[in-house]
PDB file of C-alpha atoms and ligand atoms in Angstrom:
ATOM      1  CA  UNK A   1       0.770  13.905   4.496  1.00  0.00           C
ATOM      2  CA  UNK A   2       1.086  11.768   7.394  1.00  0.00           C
ATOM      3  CA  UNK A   3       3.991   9.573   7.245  1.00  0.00           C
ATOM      4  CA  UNK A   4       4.104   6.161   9.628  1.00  0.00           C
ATOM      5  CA  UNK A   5       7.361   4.012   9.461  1.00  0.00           C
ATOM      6  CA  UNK A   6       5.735   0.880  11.101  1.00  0.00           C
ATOM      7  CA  UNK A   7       9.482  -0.302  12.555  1.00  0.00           C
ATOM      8  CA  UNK A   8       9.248  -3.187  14.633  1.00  0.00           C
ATOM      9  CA  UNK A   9      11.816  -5.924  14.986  1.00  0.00           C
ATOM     10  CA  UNK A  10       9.423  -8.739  12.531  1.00  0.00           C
ATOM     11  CA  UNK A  11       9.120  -5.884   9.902  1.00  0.00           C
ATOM     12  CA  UNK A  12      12.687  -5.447   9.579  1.00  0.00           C
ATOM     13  CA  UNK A  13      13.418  -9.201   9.889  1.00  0.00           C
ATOM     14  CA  UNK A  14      11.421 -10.054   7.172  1.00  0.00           C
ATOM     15  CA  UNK A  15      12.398  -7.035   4.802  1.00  0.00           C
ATOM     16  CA  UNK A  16      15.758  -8.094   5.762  1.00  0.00           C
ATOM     17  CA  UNK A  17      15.258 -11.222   3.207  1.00  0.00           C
ATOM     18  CA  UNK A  18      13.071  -9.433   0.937  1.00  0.00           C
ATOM     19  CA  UNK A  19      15.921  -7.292   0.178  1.00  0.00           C
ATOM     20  CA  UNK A  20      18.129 -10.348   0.362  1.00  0.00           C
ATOM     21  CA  UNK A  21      19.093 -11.085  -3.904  1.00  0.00           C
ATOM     22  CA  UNK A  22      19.192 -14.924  -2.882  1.00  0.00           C
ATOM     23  CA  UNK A  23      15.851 -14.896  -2.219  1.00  0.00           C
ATOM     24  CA  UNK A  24      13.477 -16.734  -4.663  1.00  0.00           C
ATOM     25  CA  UNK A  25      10.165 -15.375  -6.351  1.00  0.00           C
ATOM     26  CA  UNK A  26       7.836 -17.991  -4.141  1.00  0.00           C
ATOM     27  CA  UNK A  27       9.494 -17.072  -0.894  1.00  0.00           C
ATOM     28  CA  UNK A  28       9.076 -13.092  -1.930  1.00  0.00           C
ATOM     29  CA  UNK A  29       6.170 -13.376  -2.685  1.00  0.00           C
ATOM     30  CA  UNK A  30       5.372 -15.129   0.712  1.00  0.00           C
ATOM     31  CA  UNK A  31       7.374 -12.588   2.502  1.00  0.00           C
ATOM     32  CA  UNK A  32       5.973  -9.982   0.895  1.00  0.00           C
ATOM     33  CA  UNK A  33       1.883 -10.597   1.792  1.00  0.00           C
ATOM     34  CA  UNK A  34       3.110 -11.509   5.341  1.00  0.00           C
ATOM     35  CA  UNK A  35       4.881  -8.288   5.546  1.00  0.00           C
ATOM     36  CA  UNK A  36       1.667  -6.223   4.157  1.00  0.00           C
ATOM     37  CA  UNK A  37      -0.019  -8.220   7.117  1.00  0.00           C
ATOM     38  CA  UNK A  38       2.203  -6.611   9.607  1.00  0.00           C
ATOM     39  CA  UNK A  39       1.679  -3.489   7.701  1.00  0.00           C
ATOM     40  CA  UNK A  40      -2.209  -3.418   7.827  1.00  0.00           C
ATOM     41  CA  UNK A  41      -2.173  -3.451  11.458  1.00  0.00           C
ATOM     42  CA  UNK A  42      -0.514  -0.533  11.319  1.00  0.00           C
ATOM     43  CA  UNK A  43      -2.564   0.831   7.827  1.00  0.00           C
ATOM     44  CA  UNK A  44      -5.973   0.433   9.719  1.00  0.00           C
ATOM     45  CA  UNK A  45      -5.241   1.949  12.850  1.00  0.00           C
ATOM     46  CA  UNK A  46      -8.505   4.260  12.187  1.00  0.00           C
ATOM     47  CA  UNK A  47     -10.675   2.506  10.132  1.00  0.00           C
ATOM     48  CA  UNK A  48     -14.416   3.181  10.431  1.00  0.00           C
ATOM     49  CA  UNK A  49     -16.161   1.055  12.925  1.00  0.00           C
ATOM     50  CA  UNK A  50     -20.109   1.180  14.390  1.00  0.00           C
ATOM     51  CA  UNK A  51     -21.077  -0.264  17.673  1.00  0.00           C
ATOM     52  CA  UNK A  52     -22.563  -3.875  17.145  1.00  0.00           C
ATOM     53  CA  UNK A  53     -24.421  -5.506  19.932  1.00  0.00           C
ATOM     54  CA  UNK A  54     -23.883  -9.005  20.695  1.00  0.00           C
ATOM     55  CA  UNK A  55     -24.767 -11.665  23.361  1.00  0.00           C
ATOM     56  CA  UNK A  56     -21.821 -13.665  24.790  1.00  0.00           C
ATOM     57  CA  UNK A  57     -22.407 -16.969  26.233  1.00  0.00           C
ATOM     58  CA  UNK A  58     -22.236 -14.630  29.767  1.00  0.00           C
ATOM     59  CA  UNK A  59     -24.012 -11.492  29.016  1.00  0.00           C
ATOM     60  CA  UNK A  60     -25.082  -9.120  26.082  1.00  0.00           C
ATOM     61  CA  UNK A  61     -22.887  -6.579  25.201  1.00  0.00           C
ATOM     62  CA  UNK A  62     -22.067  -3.869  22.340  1.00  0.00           C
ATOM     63  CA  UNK A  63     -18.845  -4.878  20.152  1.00  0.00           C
ATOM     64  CA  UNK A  64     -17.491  -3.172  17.290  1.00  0.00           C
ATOM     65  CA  UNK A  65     -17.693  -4.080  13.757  1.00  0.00           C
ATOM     66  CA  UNK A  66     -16.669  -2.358  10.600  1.00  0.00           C
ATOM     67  CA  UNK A  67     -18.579   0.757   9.210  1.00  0.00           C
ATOM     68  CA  UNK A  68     -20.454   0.856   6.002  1.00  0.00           C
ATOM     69  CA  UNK A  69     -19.489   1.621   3.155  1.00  0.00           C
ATOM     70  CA  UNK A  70     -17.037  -1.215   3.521  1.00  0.00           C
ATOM     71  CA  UNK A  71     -13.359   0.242   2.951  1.00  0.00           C
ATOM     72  CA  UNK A  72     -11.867   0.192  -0.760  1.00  0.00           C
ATOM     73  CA  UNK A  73      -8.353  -1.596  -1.256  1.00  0.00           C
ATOM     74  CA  UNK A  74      -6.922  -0.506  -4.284  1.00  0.00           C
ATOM     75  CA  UNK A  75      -3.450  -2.148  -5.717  1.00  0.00           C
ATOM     76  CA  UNK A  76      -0.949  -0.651  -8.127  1.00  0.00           C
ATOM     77  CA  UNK A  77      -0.863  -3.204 -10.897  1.00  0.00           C
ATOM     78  CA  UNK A  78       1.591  -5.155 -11.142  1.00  0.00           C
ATOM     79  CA  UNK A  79       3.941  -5.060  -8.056  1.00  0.00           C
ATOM     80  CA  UNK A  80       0.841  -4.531  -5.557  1.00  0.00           C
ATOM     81  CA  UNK A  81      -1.034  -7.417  -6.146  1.00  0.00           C
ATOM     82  CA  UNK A  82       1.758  -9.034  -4.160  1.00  0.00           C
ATOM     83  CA  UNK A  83       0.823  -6.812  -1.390  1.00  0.00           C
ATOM     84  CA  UNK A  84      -3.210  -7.766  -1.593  1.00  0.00           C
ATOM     85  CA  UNK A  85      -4.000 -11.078  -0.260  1.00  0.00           C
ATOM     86  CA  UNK A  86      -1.937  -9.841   3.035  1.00  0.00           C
ATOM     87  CA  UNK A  87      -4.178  -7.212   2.865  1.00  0.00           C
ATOM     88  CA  UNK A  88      -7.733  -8.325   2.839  1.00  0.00           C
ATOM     89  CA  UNK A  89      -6.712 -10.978   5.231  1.00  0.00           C
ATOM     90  CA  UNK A  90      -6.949  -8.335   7.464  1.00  0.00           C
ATOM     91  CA  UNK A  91      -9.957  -6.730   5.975  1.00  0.00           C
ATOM     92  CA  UNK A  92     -12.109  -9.908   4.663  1.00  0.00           C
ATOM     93  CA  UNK A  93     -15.124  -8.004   3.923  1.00  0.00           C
ATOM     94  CA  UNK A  94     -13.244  -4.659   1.633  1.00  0.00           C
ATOM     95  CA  UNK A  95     -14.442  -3.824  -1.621  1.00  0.00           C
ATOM     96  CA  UNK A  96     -10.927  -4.353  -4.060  1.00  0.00           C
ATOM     97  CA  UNK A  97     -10.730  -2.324  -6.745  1.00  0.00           C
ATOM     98  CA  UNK A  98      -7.677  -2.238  -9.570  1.00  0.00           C
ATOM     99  CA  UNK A  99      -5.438   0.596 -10.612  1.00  0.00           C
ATOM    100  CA  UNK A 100      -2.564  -0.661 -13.405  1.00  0.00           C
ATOM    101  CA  UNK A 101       0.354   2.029 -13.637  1.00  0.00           C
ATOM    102  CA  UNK A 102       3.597   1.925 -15.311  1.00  0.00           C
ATOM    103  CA  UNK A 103       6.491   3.926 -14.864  1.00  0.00           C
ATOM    104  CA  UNK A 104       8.037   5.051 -18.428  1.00  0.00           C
ATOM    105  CA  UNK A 105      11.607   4.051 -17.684  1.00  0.00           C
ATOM    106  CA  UNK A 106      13.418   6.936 -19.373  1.00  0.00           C
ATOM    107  CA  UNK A 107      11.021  10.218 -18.000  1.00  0.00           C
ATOM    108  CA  UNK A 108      10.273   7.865 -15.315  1.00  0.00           C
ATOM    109  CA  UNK A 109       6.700   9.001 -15.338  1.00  0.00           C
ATOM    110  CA  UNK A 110       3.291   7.424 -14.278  1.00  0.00           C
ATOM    111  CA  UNK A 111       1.320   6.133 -17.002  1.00  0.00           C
ATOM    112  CA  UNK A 112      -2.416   4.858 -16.407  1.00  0.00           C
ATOM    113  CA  UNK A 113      -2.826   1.871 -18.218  1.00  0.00           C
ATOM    114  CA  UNK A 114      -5.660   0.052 -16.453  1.00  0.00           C
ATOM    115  CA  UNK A 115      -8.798   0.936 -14.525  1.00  0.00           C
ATOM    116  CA  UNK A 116     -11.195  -1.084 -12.726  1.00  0.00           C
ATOM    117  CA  UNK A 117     -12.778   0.971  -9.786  1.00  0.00           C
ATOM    118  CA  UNK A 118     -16.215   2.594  -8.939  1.00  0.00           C
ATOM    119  CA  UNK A 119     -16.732   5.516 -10.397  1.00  0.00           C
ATOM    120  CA  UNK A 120     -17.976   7.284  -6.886  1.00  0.00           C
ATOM    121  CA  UNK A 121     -16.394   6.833  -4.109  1.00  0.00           C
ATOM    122  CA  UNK A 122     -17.955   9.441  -1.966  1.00  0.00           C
ATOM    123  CA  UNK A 123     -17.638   8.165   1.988  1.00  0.00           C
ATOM    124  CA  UNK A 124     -15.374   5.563   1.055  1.00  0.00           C
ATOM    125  CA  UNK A 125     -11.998   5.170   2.886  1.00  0.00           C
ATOM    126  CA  UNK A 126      -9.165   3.903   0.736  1.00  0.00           C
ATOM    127  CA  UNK A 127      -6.308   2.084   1.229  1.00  0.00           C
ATOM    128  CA  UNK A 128      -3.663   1.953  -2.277  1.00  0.00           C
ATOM    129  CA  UNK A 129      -0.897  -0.323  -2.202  1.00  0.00           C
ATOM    130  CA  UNK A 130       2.416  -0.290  -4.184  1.00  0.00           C
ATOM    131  CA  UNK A 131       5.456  -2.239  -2.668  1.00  0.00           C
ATOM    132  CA  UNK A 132       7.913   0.633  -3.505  1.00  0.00           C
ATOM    133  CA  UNK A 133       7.659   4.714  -3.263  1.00  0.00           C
ATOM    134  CA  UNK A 134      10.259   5.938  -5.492  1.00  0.00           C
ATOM    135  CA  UNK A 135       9.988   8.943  -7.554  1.00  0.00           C
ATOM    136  CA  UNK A 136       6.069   9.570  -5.965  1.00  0.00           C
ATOM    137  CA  UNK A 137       4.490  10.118  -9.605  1.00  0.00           C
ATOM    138  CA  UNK A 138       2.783   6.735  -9.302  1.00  0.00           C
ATOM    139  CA  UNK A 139       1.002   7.348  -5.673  1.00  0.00           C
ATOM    140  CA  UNK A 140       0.290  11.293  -6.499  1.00  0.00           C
ATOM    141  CA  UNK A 141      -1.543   9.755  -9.638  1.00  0.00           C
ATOM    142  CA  UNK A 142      -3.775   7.437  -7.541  1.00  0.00           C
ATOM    143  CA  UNK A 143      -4.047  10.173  -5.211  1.00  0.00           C
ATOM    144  CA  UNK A 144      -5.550  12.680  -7.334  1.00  0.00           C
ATOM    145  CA  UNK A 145      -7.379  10.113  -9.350  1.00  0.00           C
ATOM    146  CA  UNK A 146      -9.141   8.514  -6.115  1.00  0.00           C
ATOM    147  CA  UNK A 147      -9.906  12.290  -4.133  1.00  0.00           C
ATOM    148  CA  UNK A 148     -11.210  13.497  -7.071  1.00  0.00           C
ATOM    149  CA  UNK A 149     -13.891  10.759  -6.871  1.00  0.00           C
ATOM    150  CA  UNK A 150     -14.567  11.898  -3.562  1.00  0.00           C
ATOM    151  CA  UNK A 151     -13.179   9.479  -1.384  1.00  0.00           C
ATOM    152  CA  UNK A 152     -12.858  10.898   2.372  1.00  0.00           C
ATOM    153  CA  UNK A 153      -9.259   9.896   2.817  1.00  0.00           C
ATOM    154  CA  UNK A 154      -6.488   7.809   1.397  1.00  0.00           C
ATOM    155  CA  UNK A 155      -3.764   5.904   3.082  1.00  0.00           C
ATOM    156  CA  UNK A 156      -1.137   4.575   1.024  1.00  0.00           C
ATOM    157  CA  UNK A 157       0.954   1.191   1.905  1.00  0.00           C
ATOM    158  CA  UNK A 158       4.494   0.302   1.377  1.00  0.00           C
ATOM    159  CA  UNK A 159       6.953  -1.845   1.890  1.00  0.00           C
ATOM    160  CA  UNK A 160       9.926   0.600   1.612  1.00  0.00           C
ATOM    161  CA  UNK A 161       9.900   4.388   0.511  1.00  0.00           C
ATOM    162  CA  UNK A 162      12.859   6.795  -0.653  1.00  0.00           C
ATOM    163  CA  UNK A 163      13.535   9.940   1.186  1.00  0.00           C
ATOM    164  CA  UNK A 164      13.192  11.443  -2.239  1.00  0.00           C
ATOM    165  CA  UNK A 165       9.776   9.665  -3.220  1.00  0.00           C
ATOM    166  CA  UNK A 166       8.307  11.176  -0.143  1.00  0.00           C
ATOM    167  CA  UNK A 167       9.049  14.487  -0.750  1.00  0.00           C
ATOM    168  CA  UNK A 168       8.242  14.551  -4.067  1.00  0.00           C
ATOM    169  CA  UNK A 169       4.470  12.884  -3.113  1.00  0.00           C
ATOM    170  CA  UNK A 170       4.230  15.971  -0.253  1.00  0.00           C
ATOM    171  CA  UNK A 171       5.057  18.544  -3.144  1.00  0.00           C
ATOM    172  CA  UNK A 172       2.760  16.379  -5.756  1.00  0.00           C
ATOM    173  CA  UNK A 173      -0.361  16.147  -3.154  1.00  0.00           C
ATOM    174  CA  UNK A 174      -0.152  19.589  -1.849  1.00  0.00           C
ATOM    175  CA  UNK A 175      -3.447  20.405  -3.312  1.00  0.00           C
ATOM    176  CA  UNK A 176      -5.233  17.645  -2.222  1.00  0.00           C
ATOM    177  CA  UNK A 177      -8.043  18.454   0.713  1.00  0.00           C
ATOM    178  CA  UNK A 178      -8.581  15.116   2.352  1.00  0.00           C
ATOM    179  CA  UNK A 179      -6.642  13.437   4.535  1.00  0.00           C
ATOM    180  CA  UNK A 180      -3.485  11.265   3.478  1.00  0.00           C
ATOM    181  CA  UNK A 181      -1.309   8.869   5.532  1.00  0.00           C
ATOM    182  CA  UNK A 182       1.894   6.349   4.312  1.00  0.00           C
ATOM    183  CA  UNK A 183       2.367   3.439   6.068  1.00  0.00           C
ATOM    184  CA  UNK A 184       5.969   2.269   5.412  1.00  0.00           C
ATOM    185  CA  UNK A 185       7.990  -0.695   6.576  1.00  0.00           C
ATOM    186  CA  UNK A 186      11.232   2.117   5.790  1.00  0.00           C
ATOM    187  CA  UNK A 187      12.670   4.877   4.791  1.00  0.00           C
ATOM    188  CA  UNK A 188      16.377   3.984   2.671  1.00  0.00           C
ATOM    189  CA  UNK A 189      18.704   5.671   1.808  1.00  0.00           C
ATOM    190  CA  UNK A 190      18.327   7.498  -1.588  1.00  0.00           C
ATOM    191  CA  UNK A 191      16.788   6.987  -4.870  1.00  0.00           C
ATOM    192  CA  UNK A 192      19.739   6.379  -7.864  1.00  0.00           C
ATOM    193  CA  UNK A 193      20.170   8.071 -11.187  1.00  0.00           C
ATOM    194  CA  UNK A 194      17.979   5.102 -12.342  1.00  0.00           C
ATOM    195  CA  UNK A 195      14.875   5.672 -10.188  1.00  0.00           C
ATOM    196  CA  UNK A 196      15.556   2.637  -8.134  1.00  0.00           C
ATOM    197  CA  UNK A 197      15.504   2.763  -4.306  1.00  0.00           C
ATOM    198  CA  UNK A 198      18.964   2.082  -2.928  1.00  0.00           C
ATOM    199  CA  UNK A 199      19.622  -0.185  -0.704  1.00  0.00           C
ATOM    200  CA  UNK A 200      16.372  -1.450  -1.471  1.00  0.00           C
ATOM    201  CA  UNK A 201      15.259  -4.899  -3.188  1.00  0.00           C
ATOM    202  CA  UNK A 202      15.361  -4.367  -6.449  1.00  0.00           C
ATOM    203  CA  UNK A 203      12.498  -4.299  -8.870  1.00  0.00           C
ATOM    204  CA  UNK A 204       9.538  -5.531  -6.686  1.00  0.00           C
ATOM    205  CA  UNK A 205       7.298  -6.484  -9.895  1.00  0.00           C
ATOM    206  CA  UNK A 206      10.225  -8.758 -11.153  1.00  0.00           C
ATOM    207  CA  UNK A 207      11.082 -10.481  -7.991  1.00  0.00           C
ATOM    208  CA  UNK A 208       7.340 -11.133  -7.232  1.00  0.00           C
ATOM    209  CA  UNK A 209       6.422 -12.532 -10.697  1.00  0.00           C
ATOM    210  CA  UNK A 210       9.836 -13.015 -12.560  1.00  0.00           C
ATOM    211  CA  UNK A 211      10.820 -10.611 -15.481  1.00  0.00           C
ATOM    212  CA  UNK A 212       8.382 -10.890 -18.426  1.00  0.00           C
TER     213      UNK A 212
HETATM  214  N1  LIG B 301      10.216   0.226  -8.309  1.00  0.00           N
HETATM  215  C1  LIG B 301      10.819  -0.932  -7.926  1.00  0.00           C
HETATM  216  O1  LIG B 301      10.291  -2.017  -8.160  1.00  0.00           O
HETATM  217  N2  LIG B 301      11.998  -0.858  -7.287  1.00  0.00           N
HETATM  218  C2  LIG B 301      12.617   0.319  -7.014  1.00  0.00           C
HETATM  219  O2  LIG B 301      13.684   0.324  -6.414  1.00  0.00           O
HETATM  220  C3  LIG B 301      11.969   1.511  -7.437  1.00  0.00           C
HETATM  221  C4  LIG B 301      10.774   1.424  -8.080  1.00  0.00           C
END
């Protein structure tokens, strides 16, 4: 797995207040899509294009524009719905497809409890996001769950990841045979004996939408 810690000084800035416990749910939640913004930048460095020819007011010439089939964004449900609108910003015309995991908060295992994506996905290009890699059993679920539909490669997106989260993903992925990238605004620290990331900003579904 590729890994891509997309540090640059506006990234850290505004994780800086995400982590921040003053911070309110409407400003996180701001923060939070303009930070996936800054991410996708990053996230769609090689995204399939075709050459498009245009006429300027000048002279023709041949452009760019993005390849069909369109690209697939996929977010975690809850926490990465928070990451979506920042996302298709970026990428206006992607397909968005819905993935709801749980962790179980005592095994601290992935549960699938929601589905909404096509069932092929043969030549697409995916893009999952979930604000926090922690343990890795979420992402290595979507992982296997979206290569095994036969999509050509997967890059995940998050806001911060835990040394131990990425290993664990490298170990969980090993047998997967296309290509997969994170894009991370950071690495922290460590992951604690509760699964959270540490320092990190706490838990990302409850400071987007409030504890329910
Ligand atoms: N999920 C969260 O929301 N926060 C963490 O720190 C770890 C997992």
């Amino acid at each position: 797995m590729r890994v891509l810690v997309a540090d640059h000084p506006l990234i850290n800035h505004k994780l800086t207040y995400l982590r921040d416990r003053r911070t309110d749910s409407p400003t996180f939640r701001r923060l939070a899509e303009e930070l996936m913004t800054l991410l996708a930048y990053e996230a769609t460095r090689e995204v399939r294009v075709e050459p498009f020819d245009i006429e300027t007011p000048v002279a023709p010439t041949t452009g760019i524009k993005l390849a069909n089939p369109k690209p697939l964004v996929v977010p975690i449900l809850r926490a990465g719905l928070g990451m979506l609108e920042g996302m298709v910003r970026m990428l206006p015309s992607a397909e968005v497809g819905f993935l709801g995991m749980l962790r179980n908060e005592e095994t601290l295992e992935a549960v699938t409890y929601a589905n909404r994506l096509p069932d092929d996905l043969t030549n697409r290009q995916v893009y999952v996001l979930d604000p926090m890699l922690a343990t890795g059993g979420t992402l290595a679920m979507a992982i296997h769950y979206l290569a095994e539909r036969g999509a050509t490669d997967i890059t995940c997106v998050t806001l911060l990841a835990a040394p131990e989260g990425i290993k664990a993903l490298e170990e969980q992925i090993a047998d997967v045979q296309i290509p997969v990238t994170l894009v991370t605004g950071a690495i922290d620290q460590e992951l604690n004996e509760h699964g959270y990331i540490v320092p990190g900003l706490g838990d990302a579904g409850d400071r987007l939408y409030g504890v329910v």
